[in-house]
Amino acid sequence: YVRRLYAFTREKKGESHRNTACAANLAASVYYNQHRYPEASHWHRKAWETYRDCQEKEPFYEALYLAKYSRCLWWEGERKEATACLKRAEGIYLTAIAEEPKNRRNKSFLVNLYIEQTRRCLEVKEYDQGLQWCRKAEHLCETIGAGEATRAFVCHDAARLLRGKGERERSSAYLEKALIYAEHSMESGDGERRAIQRDWKSWEKQE
């Protein structure tokens, strides 16, 4: 369906149109949520390259598609370039937030950007760098009053980063908060909630 939507939009609106980029992003999201990353990469790249060439851009979508395009670079092993894309997207969001302080949407997606970069650092065991991104996410969550599900992600990341650094006590405190947030806000079958519960049980056994 989303591939057909993309083809229809491209035919009606043209190759370099914001609606065409939106359709490509929808396709990318479908594949990403199914963990079909090669297909997701193709559509993330297409969304960014389409929007990049649009005549009129909105900061929110420019940052969103650029951040998702960075996934392609990360999966291809271009980690410096991927991080540079995320930092550029961060700058776009921060500028937009400064211009419209009451626009919560930009702040919410900036939290998601910080979470994504934190998890990339976890993947390559760059714990200190990951904590810098995680602290940004945590601070912004406090600023906007983020929901418990988002806070569960951030606290879980902080727990894993601190565990990687050998800071067991602080890691345990964050993991406990992540568990509380997850159980309050996520369905029992949610993948993140299960991961937090597994980590907590593993921690209890070690204790």
PDB file of C-alpha atoms in Angstrom:
ATOM      1  CA  TYR A   1       0.000   0.000   0.000  1.00  0.00           C
ATOM      2  CA  VAL A   2       2.689   2.532   0.935  1.00  0.00           C
ATOM      3  CA  ARG A   3       4.708   1.732  -2.176  1.00  0.00           C
ATOM      4  CA  ARG A   4       1.608   2.362  -4.283  1.00  0.00           C
ATOM      5  CA  LEU A   5       0.995   5.592  -2.382  1.00  0.00           C
ATOM      6  CA  TYR A   6       4.559   6.691  -3.106  1.00  0.00           C
ATOM      7  CA  ALA A   7       4.194   5.939  -6.816  1.00  0.00           C
ATOM      8  CA  PHE A   8       0.877   7.791  -6.971  1.00  0.00           C
ATOM      9  CA  THR A   9       2.240  10.818  -5.114  1.00  0.00           C
ATOM     10  CA  ARG A  10       5.370  10.984  -7.236  1.00  0.00           C
ATOM     11  CA  GLU A  11       3.263  10.878 -10.392  1.00  0.00           C
ATOM     12  CA  LYS A  12       0.868  13.584  -9.184  1.00  0.00           C
ATOM     13  CA  LYS A  13       3.231  15.862  -7.260  1.00  0.00           C
ATOM     14  CA  GLY A  14       6.614  15.178  -8.806  1.00  0.00           C
ATOM     15  CA  GLU A  15       9.915  13.678  -7.711  1.00  0.00           C
ATOM     16  CA  SER A  16      10.956  16.580  -5.466  1.00  0.00           C
ATOM     17  CA  HIS A  17       7.836  17.353  -3.462  1.00  0.00           C
ATOM     18  CA  ARG A  18       7.206  17.244   0.278  1.00  0.00           C
ATOM     19  CA  ASN A  19       4.248  14.858  -0.169  1.00  0.00           C
ATOM     20  CA  THR A  20       6.440  12.464  -2.141  1.00  0.00           C
ATOM     21  CA  ALA A  21       9.025  12.559   0.651  1.00  0.00           C
ATOM     22  CA  CYS A  22       6.270  11.909   3.206  1.00  0.00           C
ATOM     23  CA  ALA A  23       5.104   8.839   1.263  1.00  0.00           C
ATOM     24  CA  ALA A  24       8.677   7.511   1.128  1.00  0.00           C
ATOM     25  CA  ASN A  25       9.011   8.059   4.875  1.00  0.00           C
ATOM     26  CA  LEU A  26       5.806   6.083   5.494  1.00  0.00           C
ATOM     27  CA  ALA A  27       7.236   3.181   3.499  1.00  0.00           C
ATOM     28  CA  ALA A  28      10.460   3.379   5.487  1.00  0.00           C
ATOM     29  CA  SER A  29       8.536   3.308   8.758  1.00  0.00           C
ATOM     30  CA  VAL A  30       6.603   0.191   7.753  1.00  0.00           C
ATOM     31  CA  TYR A  31       9.792  -1.711   6.917  1.00  0.00           C
ATOM     32  CA  TYR A  32      11.632  -0.386   9.980  1.00  0.00           C
ATOM     33  CA  ASN A  33       8.861  -1.528  12.318  1.00  0.00           C
ATOM     34  CA  GLN A  34       9.059  -4.984  10.728  1.00  0.00           C
ATOM     35  CA  HIS A  35      12.847  -5.017  11.319  1.00  0.00           C
ATOM     36  CA  ARG A  36      13.422  -5.214   7.558  1.00  0.00           C
ATOM     37  CA  TYR A  37      16.324  -2.815   7.656  1.00  0.00           C
ATOM     38  CA  PRO A  38      17.682  -3.099   4.084  1.00  0.00           C
ATOM     39  CA  GLU A  39      14.278  -2.069   2.711  1.00  0.00           C
ATOM     40  CA  ALA A  40      13.910   0.593   5.397  1.00  0.00           C
ATOM     41  CA  SER A  41      17.329   1.966   4.481  1.00  0.00           C
ATOM     42  CA  HIS A  42      16.310   2.297   0.834  1.00  0.00           C
ATOM     43  CA  TRP A  43      13.200   4.292   1.725  1.00  0.00           C
ATOM     44  CA  HIS A  44      14.867   6.426   4.407  1.00  0.00           C
ATOM     45  CA  ARG A  45      17.440   7.465   1.818  1.00  0.00           C
ATOM     46  CA  LYS A  46      14.735   8.167  -0.749  1.00  0.00           C
ATOM     47  CA  ALA A  47      12.741  10.282   1.733  1.00  0.00           C
ATOM     48  CA  TRP A  48      15.754  12.438   2.578  1.00  0.00           C
ATOM     49  CA  GLU A  49      16.983  12.825  -1.002  1.00  0.00           C
ATOM     50  CA  THR A  50      13.475  13.783  -2.093  1.00  0.00           C
ATOM     51  CA  TYR A  51      12.973  16.345   0.651  1.00  0.00           C
ATOM     52  CA  ARG A  52      16.511  17.689   0.327  1.00  0.00           C
ATOM     53  CA  ASP A  53      15.688  18.871  -3.187  1.00  0.00           C
ATOM     54  CA  CYS A  54      12.339  20.468  -2.300  1.00  0.00           C
ATOM     55  CA  GLN A  55      12.066  24.204  -2.918  1.00  0.00           C
ATOM     56  CA  GLU A  56      10.249  24.941   0.345  1.00  0.00           C
ATOM     57  CA  LYS A  57      11.288  23.104   3.489  1.00  0.00           C
ATOM     58  CA  GLU A  58       9.903  23.008   7.022  1.00  0.00           C
ATOM     59  CA  PRO A  59      12.543  22.660   9.754  1.00  0.00           C
ATOM     60  CA  PHE A  60      10.628  19.855  11.461  1.00  0.00           C
ATOM     61  CA  TYR A  61      10.552  17.583   8.405  1.00  0.00           C
ATOM     62  CA  GLU A  62      14.047  18.507   7.270  1.00  0.00           C
ATOM     63  CA  ALA A  63      15.434  17.424  10.646  1.00  0.00           C
ATOM     64  CA  LEU A  64      13.197  14.338  10.805  1.00  0.00           C
ATOM     65  CA  TYR A  65      14.173  12.957   7.402  1.00  0.00           C
ATOM     66  CA  LEU A  66      17.831  13.851   7.914  1.00  0.00           C
ATOM     67  CA  ALA A  67      17.897  12.014  11.244  1.00  0.00           C
ATOM     68  CA  LYS A  68      16.328   8.946   9.687  1.00  0.00           C
ATOM     69  CA  TYR A  69      18.697   9.113   6.724  1.00  0.00           C
ATOM     70  CA  SER A  70      21.524   8.861   9.237  1.00  0.00           C
ATOM     71  CA  ARG A  71      20.292   5.324   9.930  1.00  0.00           C
ATOM     72  CA  CYS A  72      21.318   4.328   6.396  1.00  0.00           C
ATOM     73  CA  LEU A  73      24.809   5.669   6.953  1.00  0.00           C
ATOM     74  CA  TRP A  74      25.049   3.922  10.327  1.00  0.00           C
ATOM     75  CA  TRP A  75      23.965   0.571   8.889  1.00  0.00           C
ATOM     76  CA  GLU A  76      26.528   1.007   6.115  1.00  0.00           C
ATOM     77  CA  GLY A  77      29.302   1.562   8.640  1.00  0.00           C
ATOM     78  CA  GLU A  78      29.640   5.299   7.941  1.00  0.00           C
ATOM     79  CA  ARG A  79      29.447   6.172  11.628  1.00  0.00           C
ATOM     80  CA  LYS A  80      31.118   9.579  11.547  1.00  0.00           C
ATOM     81  CA  GLU A  81      28.843  10.700   8.751  1.00  0.00           C
ATOM     82  CA  ALA A  82      25.797   9.281  10.541  1.00  0.00           C
ATOM     83  CA  THR A  83      26.657  11.147  13.733  1.00  0.00           C
ATOM     84  CA  ALA A  84      27.268  14.332  11.755  1.00  0.00           C
ATOM     85  CA  CYS A  85      23.784  14.020  10.251  1.00  0.00           C
ATOM     86  CA  LEU A  86      22.230  13.643  13.684  1.00  0.00           C
ATOM     87  CA  LYS A  87      24.116  16.670  15.004  1.00  0.00           C
ATOM     88  CA  ARG A  88      22.945  18.663  12.012  1.00  0.00           C
ATOM     89  CA  ALA A  89      19.369  17.527  12.641  1.00  0.00           C
ATOM     90  CA  GLU A  90      19.779  18.474  16.312  1.00  0.00           C
ATOM     91  CA  GLY A  91      20.851  21.955  15.257  1.00  0.00           C
ATOM     92  CA  ILE A  92      17.779  22.358  13.040  1.00  0.00           C
ATOM     93  CA  TYR A  93      15.487  21.291  15.884  1.00  0.00           C
ATOM     94  CA  LEU A  94      17.208  23.582  18.402  1.00  0.00           C
ATOM     95  CA  THR A  95      16.884  26.557  16.068  1.00  0.00           C
ATOM     96  CA  ALA A  96      13.203  25.802  15.489  1.00  0.00           C
ATOM     97  CA  ILE A  97      12.637  25.400  19.241  1.00  0.00           C
ATOM     98  CA  ALA A  98      14.300  28.751  19.921  1.00  0.00           C
ATOM     99  CA  GLU A  99      11.986  30.377  17.375  1.00  0.00           C
ATOM    100  CA  GLU A 100       8.862  28.601  18.640  1.00  0.00           C
ATOM    101  CA  PRO A 101       9.436  27.707  22.315  1.00  0.00           C
ATOM    102  CA  LYS A 102       5.851  26.536  22.790  1.00  0.00           C
ATOM    103  CA  ASN A 103       5.959  24.056  19.901  1.00  0.00           C
ATOM    104  CA  ARG A 104       6.127  20.739  21.770  1.00  0.00           C
ATOM    105  CA  ARG A 105       6.392  18.617  18.625  1.00  0.00           C
ATOM    106  CA  ASN A 106       9.960  19.691  17.867  1.00  0.00           C
ATOM    107  CA  LYS A 107      11.015  18.981  21.448  1.00  0.00           C
ATOM    108  CA  SER A 108       9.395  15.548  21.466  1.00  0.00           C
ATOM    109  CA  PHE A 109      11.150  14.480  18.278  1.00  0.00           C
ATOM    110  CA  LEU A 110      14.421  15.886  19.566  1.00  0.00           C
ATOM    111  CA  VAL A 111      14.098  13.494  22.529  1.00  0.00           C
ATOM    112  CA  ASN A 112      13.675  10.641  20.030  1.00  0.00           C
ATOM    113  CA  LEU A 113      16.806  11.791  18.215  1.00  0.00           C
ATOM    114  CA  TYR A 114      18.772  11.733  21.472  1.00  0.00           C
ATOM    115  CA  ILE A 115      17.467   8.250  22.283  1.00  0.00           C
ATOM    116  CA  GLU A 116      18.500   6.961  18.863  1.00  0.00           C
ATOM    117  CA  GLN A 117      22.012   8.336  19.176  1.00  0.00           C
ATOM    118  CA  THR A 118      22.293   6.986  22.726  1.00  0.00           C
ATOM    119  CA  ARG A 119      21.456   3.498  21.502  1.00  0.00           C
ATOM    120  CA  ARG A 120      23.975   3.732  18.712  1.00  0.00           C
ATOM    121  CA  CYS A 121      26.626   4.516  21.313  1.00  0.00           C
ATOM    122  CA  LEU A 122      25.480   1.519  23.338  1.00  0.00           C
ATOM    123  CA  GLU A 123      25.858  -0.650  20.265  1.00  0.00           C
ATOM    124  CA  VAL A 124      29.536   0.259  19.896  1.00  0.00           C
ATOM    125  CA  LYS A 125      30.160   0.500  23.676  1.00  0.00           C
ATOM    126  CA  GLU A 126      30.930   4.228  23.671  1.00  0.00           C
ATOM    127  CA  TYR A 127      29.517   4.669  27.162  1.00  0.00           C
ATOM    128  CA  ASP A 128      30.780   8.170  27.962  1.00  0.00           C
ATOM    129  CA  GLN A 129      29.561   9.574  24.648  1.00  0.00           C
ATOM    130  CA  GLY A 130      26.267   7.748  25.089  1.00  0.00           C
ATOM    131  CA  LEU A 131      25.760   9.291  28.517  1.00  0.00           C
ATOM    132  CA  GLN A 132      26.142  12.768  27.040  1.00  0.00           C
ATOM    133  CA  TRP A 133      23.280  12.097  24.624  1.00  0.00           C
ATOM    134  CA  CYS A 134      21.267  10.360  27.326  1.00  0.00           C
ATOM    135  CA  ARG A 135      21.594  13.323  29.695  1.00  0.00           C
ATOM    136  CA  LYS A 136      20.291  15.591  26.937  1.00  0.00           C
ATOM    137  CA  ALA A 137      17.286  13.284  26.519  1.00  0.00           C
ATOM    138  CA  GLU A 138      16.696  13.157  30.273  1.00  0.00           C
ATOM    139  CA  HIS A 139      16.891  16.940  30.640  1.00  0.00           C
ATOM    140  CA  LEU A 140      14.500  17.520  27.745  1.00  0.00           C
ATOM    141  CA  CYS A 141      12.074  14.950  29.154  1.00  0.00           C
ATOM    142  CA  GLU A 142      11.949  16.986  32.359  1.00  0.00           C
ATOM    143  CA  THR A 143      11.494  20.219  30.403  1.00  0.00           C
ATOM    144  CA  ILE A 144       8.516  19.047  28.349  1.00  0.00           C
ATOM    145  CA  GLY A 145       7.008  16.662  30.882  1.00  0.00           C
ATOM    146  CA  ALA A 146       7.503  13.622  28.676  1.00  0.00           C
ATOM    147  CA  GLY A 147       5.306  10.575  29.124  1.00  0.00           C
ATOM    148  CA  GLU A 148       6.313   7.557  31.172  1.00  0.00           C
ATOM    149  CA  ALA A 149       6.966   5.379  28.131  1.00  0.00           C
ATOM    150  CA  THR A 150       9.584   7.820  26.845  1.00  0.00           C
ATOM    151  CA  ARG A 151      11.097   8.099  30.312  1.00  0.00           C
ATOM    152  CA  ALA A 152      11.315   4.303  30.471  1.00  0.00           C
ATOM    153  CA  PHE A 153      13.450   4.290  27.306  1.00  0.00           C
ATOM    154  CA  VAL A 154      15.748   7.010  28.638  1.00  0.00           C
ATOM    155  CA  CYS A 155      16.153   5.434  32.100  1.00  0.00           C
ATOM    156  CA  HIS A 156      16.812   2.002  30.599  1.00  0.00           C
ATOM    157  CA  ASP A 157      19.508   3.477  28.365  1.00  0.00           C
ATOM    158  CA  ALA A 158      21.081   5.280  31.322  1.00  0.00           C
ATOM    159  CA  ALA A 159      21.086   2.033  33.329  1.00  0.00           C
ATOM    160  CA  ARG A 160      22.837   0.111  30.558  1.00  0.00           C
ATOM    161  CA  LEU A 161      25.398   2.851  29.952  1.00  0.00           C
ATOM    162  CA  LEU A 162      26.250   3.097  33.639  1.00  0.00           C
ATOM    163  CA  ARG A 163      26.449  -0.681  33.904  1.00  0.00           C
ATOM    164  CA  GLY A 164      28.931  -0.616  31.026  1.00  0.00           C
ATOM    165  CA  LYS A 165      31.027   1.858  32.990  1.00  0.00           C
ATOM    166  CA  GLY A 166      30.895  -0.336  36.092  1.00  0.00           C
ATOM    167  CA  GLU A 167      28.711   2.065  38.107  1.00  0.00           C
ATOM    168  CA  ARG A 168      26.434  -0.573  39.552  1.00  0.00           C
ATOM    169  CA  GLU A 169      24.592   1.482  42.168  1.00  0.00           C
ATOM    170  CA  ARG A 170      23.571   4.287  39.809  1.00  0.00           C
ATOM    171  CA  SER A 171      22.732   1.738  37.136  1.00  0.00           C
ATOM    172  CA  SER A 172      20.414  -0.091  39.519  1.00  0.00           C
ATOM    173  CA  ALA A 173      18.601   3.129  40.448  1.00  0.00           C
ATOM    174  CA  TYR A 174      17.920   3.990  36.812  1.00  0.00           C
ATOM    175  CA  LEU A 175      16.850   0.439  36.010  1.00  0.00           C
ATOM    176  CA  GLU A 176      14.348   0.479  38.863  1.00  0.00           C
ATOM    177  CA  LYS A 177      12.863   3.743  37.564  1.00  0.00           C
ATOM    178  CA  ALA A 178      12.722   2.313  34.033  1.00  0.00           C
ATOM    179  CA  LEU A 179      10.815  -0.711  35.328  1.00  0.00           C
ATOM    180  CA  ILE A 180       8.261   1.447  37.150  1.00  0.00           C
ATOM    181  CA  TYR A 181       7.718   3.684  34.127  1.00  0.00           C
ATOM    182  CA  ALA A 182       7.430   0.703  31.777  1.00  0.00           C
ATOM    183  CA  GLU A 183       4.916  -1.160  33.918  1.00  0.00           C
ATOM    184  CA  HIS A 184       2.790   1.978  34.227  1.00  0.00           C
ATOM    185  CA  SER A 185       2.774   2.876  30.542  1.00  0.00           C
ATOM    186  CA  MET A 186       3.481  -0.169  28.341  1.00  0.00           C
ATOM    187  CA  GLU A 187       1.506  -3.251  27.438  1.00  0.00           C
ATOM    188  CA  SER A 188       2.731  -6.521  28.933  1.00  0.00           C
ATOM    189  CA  GLY A 189       3.921  -7.771  25.532  1.00  0.00           C
ATOM    190  CA  ASP A 190       5.816  -4.611  24.605  1.00  0.00           C
ATOM    191  CA  GLY A 191       9.376  -5.401  23.562  1.00  0.00           C
ATOM    192  CA  GLU A 192      10.978  -2.607  25.565  1.00  0.00           C
ATOM    193  CA  ARG A 193       9.064  -3.540  28.696  1.00  0.00           C
ATOM    194  CA  ARG A 194      10.156  -7.177  28.362  1.00  0.00           C
ATOM    195  CA  ALA A 195      13.778  -6.095  27.887  1.00  0.00           C
ATOM    196  CA  ILE A 196      13.634  -3.973  31.036  1.00  0.00           C
ATOM    197  CA  GLN A 197      12.052  -6.817  33.008  1.00  0.00           C
ATOM    198  CA  ARG A 198      14.749  -9.234  31.806  1.00  0.00           C
ATOM    199  CA  ASP A 199      17.468  -6.821  32.877  1.00  0.00           C
ATOM    200  CA  TRP A 200      15.828  -6.382  36.271  1.00  0.00           C
ATOM    201  CA  LYS A 201      15.561 -10.137  36.857  1.00  0.00           C
ATOM    202  CA  SER A 202      19.178 -10.561  35.818  1.00  0.00           C
ATOM    203  CA  TRP A 203      20.153  -7.827  38.266  1.00  0.00           C
ATOM    204  CA  GLU A 204      18.221  -9.470  41.106  1.00  0.00           C
ATOM    205  CA  LYS A 205      20.041 -12.767  40.485  1.00  0.00           C
ATOM    206  CA  GLN A 206      23.418 -11.029  40.639  1.00  0.00           C
ATOM    207  CA  GLU A 207      22.445  -9.379  43.914  1.00  0.00           C
TER     208      GLU A 207
END
